[in-house]
PDB file of C-alpha atoms in Angstrom:
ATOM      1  CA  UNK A  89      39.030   1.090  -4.916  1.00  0.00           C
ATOM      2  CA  UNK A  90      36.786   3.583  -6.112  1.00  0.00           C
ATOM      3  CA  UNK A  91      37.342   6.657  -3.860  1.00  0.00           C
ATOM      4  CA  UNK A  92      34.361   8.846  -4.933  1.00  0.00           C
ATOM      5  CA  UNK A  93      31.933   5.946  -4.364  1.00  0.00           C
ATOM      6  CA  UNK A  94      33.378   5.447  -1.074  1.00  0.00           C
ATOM      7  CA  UNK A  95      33.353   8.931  -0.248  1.00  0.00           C
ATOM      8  CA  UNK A  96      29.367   9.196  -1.186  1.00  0.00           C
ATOM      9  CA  UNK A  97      28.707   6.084   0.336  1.00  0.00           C
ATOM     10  CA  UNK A  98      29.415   7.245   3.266  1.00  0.00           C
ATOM     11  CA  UNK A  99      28.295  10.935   2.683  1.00  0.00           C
ATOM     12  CA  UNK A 100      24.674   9.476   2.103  1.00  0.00           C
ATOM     13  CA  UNK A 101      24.741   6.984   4.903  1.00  0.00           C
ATOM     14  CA  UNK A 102      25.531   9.528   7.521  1.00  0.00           C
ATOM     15  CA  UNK A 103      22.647  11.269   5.975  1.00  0.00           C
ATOM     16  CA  UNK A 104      20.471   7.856   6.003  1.00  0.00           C
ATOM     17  CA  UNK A 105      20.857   7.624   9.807  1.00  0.00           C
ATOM     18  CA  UNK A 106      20.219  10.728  10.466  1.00  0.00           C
ATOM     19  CA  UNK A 107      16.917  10.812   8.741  1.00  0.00           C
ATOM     20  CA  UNK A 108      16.315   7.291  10.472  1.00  0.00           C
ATOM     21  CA  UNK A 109      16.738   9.183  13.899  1.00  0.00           C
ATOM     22  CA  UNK A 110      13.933  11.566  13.038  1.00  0.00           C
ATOM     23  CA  UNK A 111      11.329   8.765  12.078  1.00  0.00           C
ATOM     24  CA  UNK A 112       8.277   9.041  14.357  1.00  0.00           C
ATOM     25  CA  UNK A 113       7.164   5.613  15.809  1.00  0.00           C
ATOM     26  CA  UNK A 114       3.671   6.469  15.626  1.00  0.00           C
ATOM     27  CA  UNK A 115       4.379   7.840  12.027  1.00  0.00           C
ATOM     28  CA  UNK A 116       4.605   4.716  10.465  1.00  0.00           C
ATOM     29  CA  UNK A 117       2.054   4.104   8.823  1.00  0.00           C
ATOM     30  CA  UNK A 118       1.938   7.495   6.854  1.00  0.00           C
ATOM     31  CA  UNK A 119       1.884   7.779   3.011  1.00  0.00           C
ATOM     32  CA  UNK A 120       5.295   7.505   1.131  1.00  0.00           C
ATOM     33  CA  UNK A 121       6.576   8.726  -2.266  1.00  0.00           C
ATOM     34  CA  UNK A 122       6.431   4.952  -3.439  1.00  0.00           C
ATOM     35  CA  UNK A 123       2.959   4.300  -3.616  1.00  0.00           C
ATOM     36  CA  UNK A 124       3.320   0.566  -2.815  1.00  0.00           C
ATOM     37  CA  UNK A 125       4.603   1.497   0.465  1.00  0.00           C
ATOM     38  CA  UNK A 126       3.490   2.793   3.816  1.00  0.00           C
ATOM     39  CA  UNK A 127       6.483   4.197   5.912  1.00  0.00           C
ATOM     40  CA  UNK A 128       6.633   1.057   7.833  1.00  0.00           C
ATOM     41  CA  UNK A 129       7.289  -0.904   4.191  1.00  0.00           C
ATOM     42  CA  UNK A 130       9.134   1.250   3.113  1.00  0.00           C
ATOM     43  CA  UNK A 131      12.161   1.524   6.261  1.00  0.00           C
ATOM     44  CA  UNK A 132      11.819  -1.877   6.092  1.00  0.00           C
ATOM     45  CA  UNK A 133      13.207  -1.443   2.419  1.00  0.00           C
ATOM     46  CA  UNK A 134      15.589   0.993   3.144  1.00  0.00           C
ATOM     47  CA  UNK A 135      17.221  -0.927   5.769  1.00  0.00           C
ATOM     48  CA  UNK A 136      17.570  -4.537   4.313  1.00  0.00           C
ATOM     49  CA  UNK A 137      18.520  -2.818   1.054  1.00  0.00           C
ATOM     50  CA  UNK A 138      20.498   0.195   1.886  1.00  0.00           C
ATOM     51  CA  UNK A 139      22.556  -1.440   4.560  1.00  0.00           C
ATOM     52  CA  UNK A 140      22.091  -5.374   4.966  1.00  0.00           C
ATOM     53  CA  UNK A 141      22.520  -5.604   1.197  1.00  0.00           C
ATOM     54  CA  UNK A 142      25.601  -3.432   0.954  1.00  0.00           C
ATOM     55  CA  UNK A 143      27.437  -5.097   3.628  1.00  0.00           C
ATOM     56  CA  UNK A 144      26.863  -8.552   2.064  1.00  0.00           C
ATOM     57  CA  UNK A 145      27.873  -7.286  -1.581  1.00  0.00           C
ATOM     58  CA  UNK A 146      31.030  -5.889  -0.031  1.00  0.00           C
ATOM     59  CA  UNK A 147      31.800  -8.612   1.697  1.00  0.00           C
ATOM     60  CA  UNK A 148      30.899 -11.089  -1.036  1.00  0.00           C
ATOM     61  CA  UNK A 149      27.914 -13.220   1.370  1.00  0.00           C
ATOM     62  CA  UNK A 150      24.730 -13.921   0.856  1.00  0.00           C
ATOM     63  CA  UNK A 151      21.716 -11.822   2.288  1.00  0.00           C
ATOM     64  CA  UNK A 152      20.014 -14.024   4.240  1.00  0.00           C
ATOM     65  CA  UNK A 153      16.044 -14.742   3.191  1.00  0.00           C
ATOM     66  CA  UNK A 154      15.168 -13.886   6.249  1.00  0.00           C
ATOM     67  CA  UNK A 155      16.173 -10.180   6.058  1.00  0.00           C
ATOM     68  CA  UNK A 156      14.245  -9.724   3.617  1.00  0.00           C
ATOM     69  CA  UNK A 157      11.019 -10.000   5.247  1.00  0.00           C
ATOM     70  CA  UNK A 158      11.941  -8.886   8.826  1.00  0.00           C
ATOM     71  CA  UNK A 159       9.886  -6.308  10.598  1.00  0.00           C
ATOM     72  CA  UNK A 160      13.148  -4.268  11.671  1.00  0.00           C
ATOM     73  CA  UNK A 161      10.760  -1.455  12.287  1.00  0.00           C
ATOM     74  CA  UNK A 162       9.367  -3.496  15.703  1.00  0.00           C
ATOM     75  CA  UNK A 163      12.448  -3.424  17.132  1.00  0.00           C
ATOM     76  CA  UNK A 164      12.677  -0.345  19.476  1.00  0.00           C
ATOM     77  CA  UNK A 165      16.783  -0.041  18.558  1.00  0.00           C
ATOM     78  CA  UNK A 166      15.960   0.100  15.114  1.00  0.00           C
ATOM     79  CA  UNK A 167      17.681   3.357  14.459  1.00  0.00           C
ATOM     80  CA  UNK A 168      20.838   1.993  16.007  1.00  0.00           C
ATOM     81  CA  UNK A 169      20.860  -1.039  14.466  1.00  0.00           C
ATOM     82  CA  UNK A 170      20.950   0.268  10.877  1.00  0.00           C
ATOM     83  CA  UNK A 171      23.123   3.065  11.927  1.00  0.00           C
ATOM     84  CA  UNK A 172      25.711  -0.132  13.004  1.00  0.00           C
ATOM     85  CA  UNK A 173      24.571  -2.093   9.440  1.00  0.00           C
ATOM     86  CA  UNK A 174      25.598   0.985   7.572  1.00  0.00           C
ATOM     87  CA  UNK A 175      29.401   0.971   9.600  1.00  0.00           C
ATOM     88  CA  UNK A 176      29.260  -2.358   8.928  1.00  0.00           C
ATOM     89  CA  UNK A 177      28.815  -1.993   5.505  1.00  0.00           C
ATOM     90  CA  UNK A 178      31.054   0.901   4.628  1.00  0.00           C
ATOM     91  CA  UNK A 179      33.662  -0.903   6.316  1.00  0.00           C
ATOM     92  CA  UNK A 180      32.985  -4.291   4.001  1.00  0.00           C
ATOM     93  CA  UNK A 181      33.726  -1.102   1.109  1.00  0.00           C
ATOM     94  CA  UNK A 182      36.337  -0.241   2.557  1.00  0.00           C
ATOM     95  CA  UNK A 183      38.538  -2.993   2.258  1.00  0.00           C
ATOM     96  CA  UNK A 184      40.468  -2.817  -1.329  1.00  0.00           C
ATOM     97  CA  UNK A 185      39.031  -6.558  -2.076  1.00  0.00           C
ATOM     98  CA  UNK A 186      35.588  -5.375  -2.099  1.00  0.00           C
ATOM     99  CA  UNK A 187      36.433  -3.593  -5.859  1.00  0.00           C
ATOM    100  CA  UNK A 188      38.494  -6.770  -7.034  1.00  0.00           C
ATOM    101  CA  UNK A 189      36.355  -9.333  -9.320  1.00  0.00           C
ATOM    102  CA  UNK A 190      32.920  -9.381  -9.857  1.00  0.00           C
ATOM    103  CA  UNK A 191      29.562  -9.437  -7.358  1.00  0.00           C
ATOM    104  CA  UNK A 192      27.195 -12.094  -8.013  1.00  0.00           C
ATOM    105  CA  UNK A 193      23.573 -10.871  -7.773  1.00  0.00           C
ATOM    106  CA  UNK A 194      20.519 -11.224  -9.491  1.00  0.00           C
ATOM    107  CA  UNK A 195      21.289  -9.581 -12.597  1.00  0.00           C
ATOM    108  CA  UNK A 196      24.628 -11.757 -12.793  1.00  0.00           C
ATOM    109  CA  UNK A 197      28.082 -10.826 -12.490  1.00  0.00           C
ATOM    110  CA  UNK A 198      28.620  -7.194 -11.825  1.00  0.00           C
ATOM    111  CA  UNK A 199      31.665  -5.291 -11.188  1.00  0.00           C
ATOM    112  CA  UNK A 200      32.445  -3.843  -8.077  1.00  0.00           C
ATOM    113  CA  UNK A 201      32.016   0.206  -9.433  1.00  0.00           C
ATOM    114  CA  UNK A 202      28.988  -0.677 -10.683  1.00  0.00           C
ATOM    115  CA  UNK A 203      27.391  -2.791  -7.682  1.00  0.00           C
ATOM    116  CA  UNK A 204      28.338   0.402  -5.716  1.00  0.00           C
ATOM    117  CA  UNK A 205      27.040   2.810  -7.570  1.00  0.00           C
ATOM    118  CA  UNK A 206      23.559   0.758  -7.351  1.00  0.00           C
ATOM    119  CA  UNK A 207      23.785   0.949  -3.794  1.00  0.00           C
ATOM    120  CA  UNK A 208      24.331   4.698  -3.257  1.00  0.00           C
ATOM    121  CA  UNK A 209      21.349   4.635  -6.105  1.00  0.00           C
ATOM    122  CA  UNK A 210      19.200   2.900  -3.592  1.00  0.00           C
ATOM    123  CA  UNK A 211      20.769   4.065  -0.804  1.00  0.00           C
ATOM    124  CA  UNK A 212      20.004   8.054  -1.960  1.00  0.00           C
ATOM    125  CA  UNK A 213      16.262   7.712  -2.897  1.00  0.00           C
ATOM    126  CA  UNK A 214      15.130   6.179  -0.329  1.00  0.00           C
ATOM    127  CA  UNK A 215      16.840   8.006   1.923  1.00  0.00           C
ATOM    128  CA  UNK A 216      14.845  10.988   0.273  1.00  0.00           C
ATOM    129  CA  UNK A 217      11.624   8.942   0.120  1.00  0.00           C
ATOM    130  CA  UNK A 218      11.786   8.567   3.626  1.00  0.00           C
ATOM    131  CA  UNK A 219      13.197  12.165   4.510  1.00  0.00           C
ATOM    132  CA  UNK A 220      10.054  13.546   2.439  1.00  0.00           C
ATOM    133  CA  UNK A 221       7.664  11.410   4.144  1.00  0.00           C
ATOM    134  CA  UNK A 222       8.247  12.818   7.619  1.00  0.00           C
ATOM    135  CA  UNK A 223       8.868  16.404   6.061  1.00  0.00           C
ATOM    136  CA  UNK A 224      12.550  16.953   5.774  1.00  0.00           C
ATOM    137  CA  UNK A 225      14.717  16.864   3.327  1.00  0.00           C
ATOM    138  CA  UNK A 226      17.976  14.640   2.211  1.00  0.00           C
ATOM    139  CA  UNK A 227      21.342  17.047   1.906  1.00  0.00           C
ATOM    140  CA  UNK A 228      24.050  15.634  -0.266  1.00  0.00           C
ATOM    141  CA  UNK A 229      26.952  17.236  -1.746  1.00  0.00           C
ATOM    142  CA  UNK A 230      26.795  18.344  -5.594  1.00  0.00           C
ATOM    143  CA  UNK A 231      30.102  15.832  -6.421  1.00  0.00           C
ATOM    144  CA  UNK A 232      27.408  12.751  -4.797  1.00  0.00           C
ATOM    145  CA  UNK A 233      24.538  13.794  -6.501  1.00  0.00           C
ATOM    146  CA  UNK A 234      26.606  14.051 -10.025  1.00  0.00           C
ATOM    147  CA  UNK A 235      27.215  10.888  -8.994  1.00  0.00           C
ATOM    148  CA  UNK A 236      23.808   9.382  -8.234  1.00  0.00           C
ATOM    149  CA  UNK A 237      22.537  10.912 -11.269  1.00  0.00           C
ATOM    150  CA  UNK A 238      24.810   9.500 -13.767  1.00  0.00           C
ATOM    151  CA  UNK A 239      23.779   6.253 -12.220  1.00  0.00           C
ATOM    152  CA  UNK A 240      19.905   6.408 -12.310  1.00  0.00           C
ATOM    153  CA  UNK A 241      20.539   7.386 -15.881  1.00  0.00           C
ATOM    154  CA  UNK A 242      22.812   4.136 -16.964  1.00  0.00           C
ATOM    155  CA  UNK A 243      20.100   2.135 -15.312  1.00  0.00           C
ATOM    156  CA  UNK A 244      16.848   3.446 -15.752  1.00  0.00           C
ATOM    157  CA  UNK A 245      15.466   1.543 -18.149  1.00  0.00           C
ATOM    158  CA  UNK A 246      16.366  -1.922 -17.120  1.00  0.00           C
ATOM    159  CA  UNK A 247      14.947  -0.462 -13.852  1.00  0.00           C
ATOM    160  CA  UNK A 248      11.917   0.540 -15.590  1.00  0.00           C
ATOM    161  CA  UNK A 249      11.519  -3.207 -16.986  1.00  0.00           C
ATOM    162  CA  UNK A 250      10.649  -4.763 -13.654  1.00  0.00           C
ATOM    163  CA  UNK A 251       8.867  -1.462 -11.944  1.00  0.00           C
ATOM    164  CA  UNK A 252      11.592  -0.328  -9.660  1.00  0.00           C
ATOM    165  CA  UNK A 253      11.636   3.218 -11.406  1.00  0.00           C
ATOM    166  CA  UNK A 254       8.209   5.106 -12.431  1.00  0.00           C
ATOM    167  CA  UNK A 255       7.850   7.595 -16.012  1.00  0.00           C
ATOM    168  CA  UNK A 256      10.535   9.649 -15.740  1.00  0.00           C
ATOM    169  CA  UNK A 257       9.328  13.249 -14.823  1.00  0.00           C
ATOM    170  CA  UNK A 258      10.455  16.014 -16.883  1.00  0.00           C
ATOM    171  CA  UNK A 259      12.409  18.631 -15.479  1.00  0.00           C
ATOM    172  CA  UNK A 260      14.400  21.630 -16.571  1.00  0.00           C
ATOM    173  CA  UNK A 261      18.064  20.819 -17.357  1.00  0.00           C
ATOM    174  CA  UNK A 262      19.373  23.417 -15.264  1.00  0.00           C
ATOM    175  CA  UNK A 263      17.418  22.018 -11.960  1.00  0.00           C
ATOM    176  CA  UNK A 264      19.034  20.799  -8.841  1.00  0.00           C
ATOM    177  CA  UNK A 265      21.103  17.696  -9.665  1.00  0.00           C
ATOM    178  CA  UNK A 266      19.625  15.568  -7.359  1.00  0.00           C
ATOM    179  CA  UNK A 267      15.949  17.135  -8.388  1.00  0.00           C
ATOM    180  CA  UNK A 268      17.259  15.476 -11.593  1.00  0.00           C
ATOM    181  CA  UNK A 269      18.103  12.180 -10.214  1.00  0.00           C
ATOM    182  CA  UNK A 270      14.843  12.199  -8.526  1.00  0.00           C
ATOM    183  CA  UNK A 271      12.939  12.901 -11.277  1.00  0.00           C
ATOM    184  CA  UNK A 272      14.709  10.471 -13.651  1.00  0.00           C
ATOM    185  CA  UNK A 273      13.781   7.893 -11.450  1.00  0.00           C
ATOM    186  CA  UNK A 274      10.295   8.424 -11.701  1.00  0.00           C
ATOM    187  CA  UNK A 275       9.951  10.378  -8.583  1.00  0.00           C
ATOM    188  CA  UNK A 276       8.142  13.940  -7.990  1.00  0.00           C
ATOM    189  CA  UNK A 277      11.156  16.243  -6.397  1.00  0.00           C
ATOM    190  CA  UNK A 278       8.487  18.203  -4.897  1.00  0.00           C
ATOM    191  CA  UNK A 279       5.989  15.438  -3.367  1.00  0.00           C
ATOM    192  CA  UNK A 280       5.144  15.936  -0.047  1.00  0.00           C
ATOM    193  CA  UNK A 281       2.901  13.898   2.540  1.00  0.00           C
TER     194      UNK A 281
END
């Protein structure tokens, strides 16, 4: 078991719902910092891929195909629900037989570390891209960014490849770590709506 992970796993998901509490209803259609996505799109993302996702990699499932094109946003209790994916999840992570073996996912076999890593990867940023569309901001400690920066690096380019990560934006080395992160995933640290 990889107690760091864990520990930002969980660090970021307590962030993750609260940001999800703050989300205005009548909000969601406003512009995001991933221009493919309204705010609607985009917590749609978030939650199938930041919670459903990670409880079905911990637990070694499949996501269901449904999932992935639900409308979790027209559910009134949507807040709640992912808050009780995310405990869900982190529980599946919990369990020392979630780091034993590999995950099977799309990009084949993966070990446990780095399937979890991933996650808090996807997990953090859009956490932040929807904390910066309603005008807050995502708090994480500096041992969970180091974290979610070393990760963005290692897979940056493969993310690149398929369009999940834009042109890295230069920044100055001693910036913010997760400014960094941010902006080595193609993101603009100081976007807003």
């Amino acid at each position: 078991m990889n107690e760091d992970l864990l520990k930002a796993l969980a660090e970021t998901s307590a962030e993750a719902v609260r940001i999800a509490a703050l989300v205005p209803q009548d909000r969601l259609s406003a512009a995001t910092p991933c221009p493919d996505y309204d705010l609607r799109e985009l917590v749609n993302h978030w939650i199938v891929w930041t919670s459903h996702a990670l409880e079905h990699y911990g637990l070694r499932t499949t996501l269901p195909e449904a999932l992935k094109t639900a409308d979790f946003t027209a559910d009134p209790t949507w807040r709640e629900d992912y808050a009780a994916t995310l405990d869900r999840a982190l529980t599946a992570w919990s369990r020392p037989e979630a780091w034993q073996g590999d995950i099977a996912s799309g990009m084949g076999p993966t070990p446990p570390a780095d399937m979890a890593a991933m996650m808090l990867t996807e997990l953090a940023l859009h956490t932040w891209d929807v904390a910066r569309t309603i005008g807050t901001d995502l708090h994480i400690s500096d041992p969970t960014a180091a974290l979610l920066l070393a990760d963005v690096e290692k897979i940056a380019p493969m993310f690149r490849e398929y369009g999940g990560f834009a042109t890295p934006i230069p920044l100055p080395a001693s910036s913010p770590l997760l400014a960094r992160a941010l902006a080595a995933s193609g993101r603009n640290p100081n976007w807003t709506p």
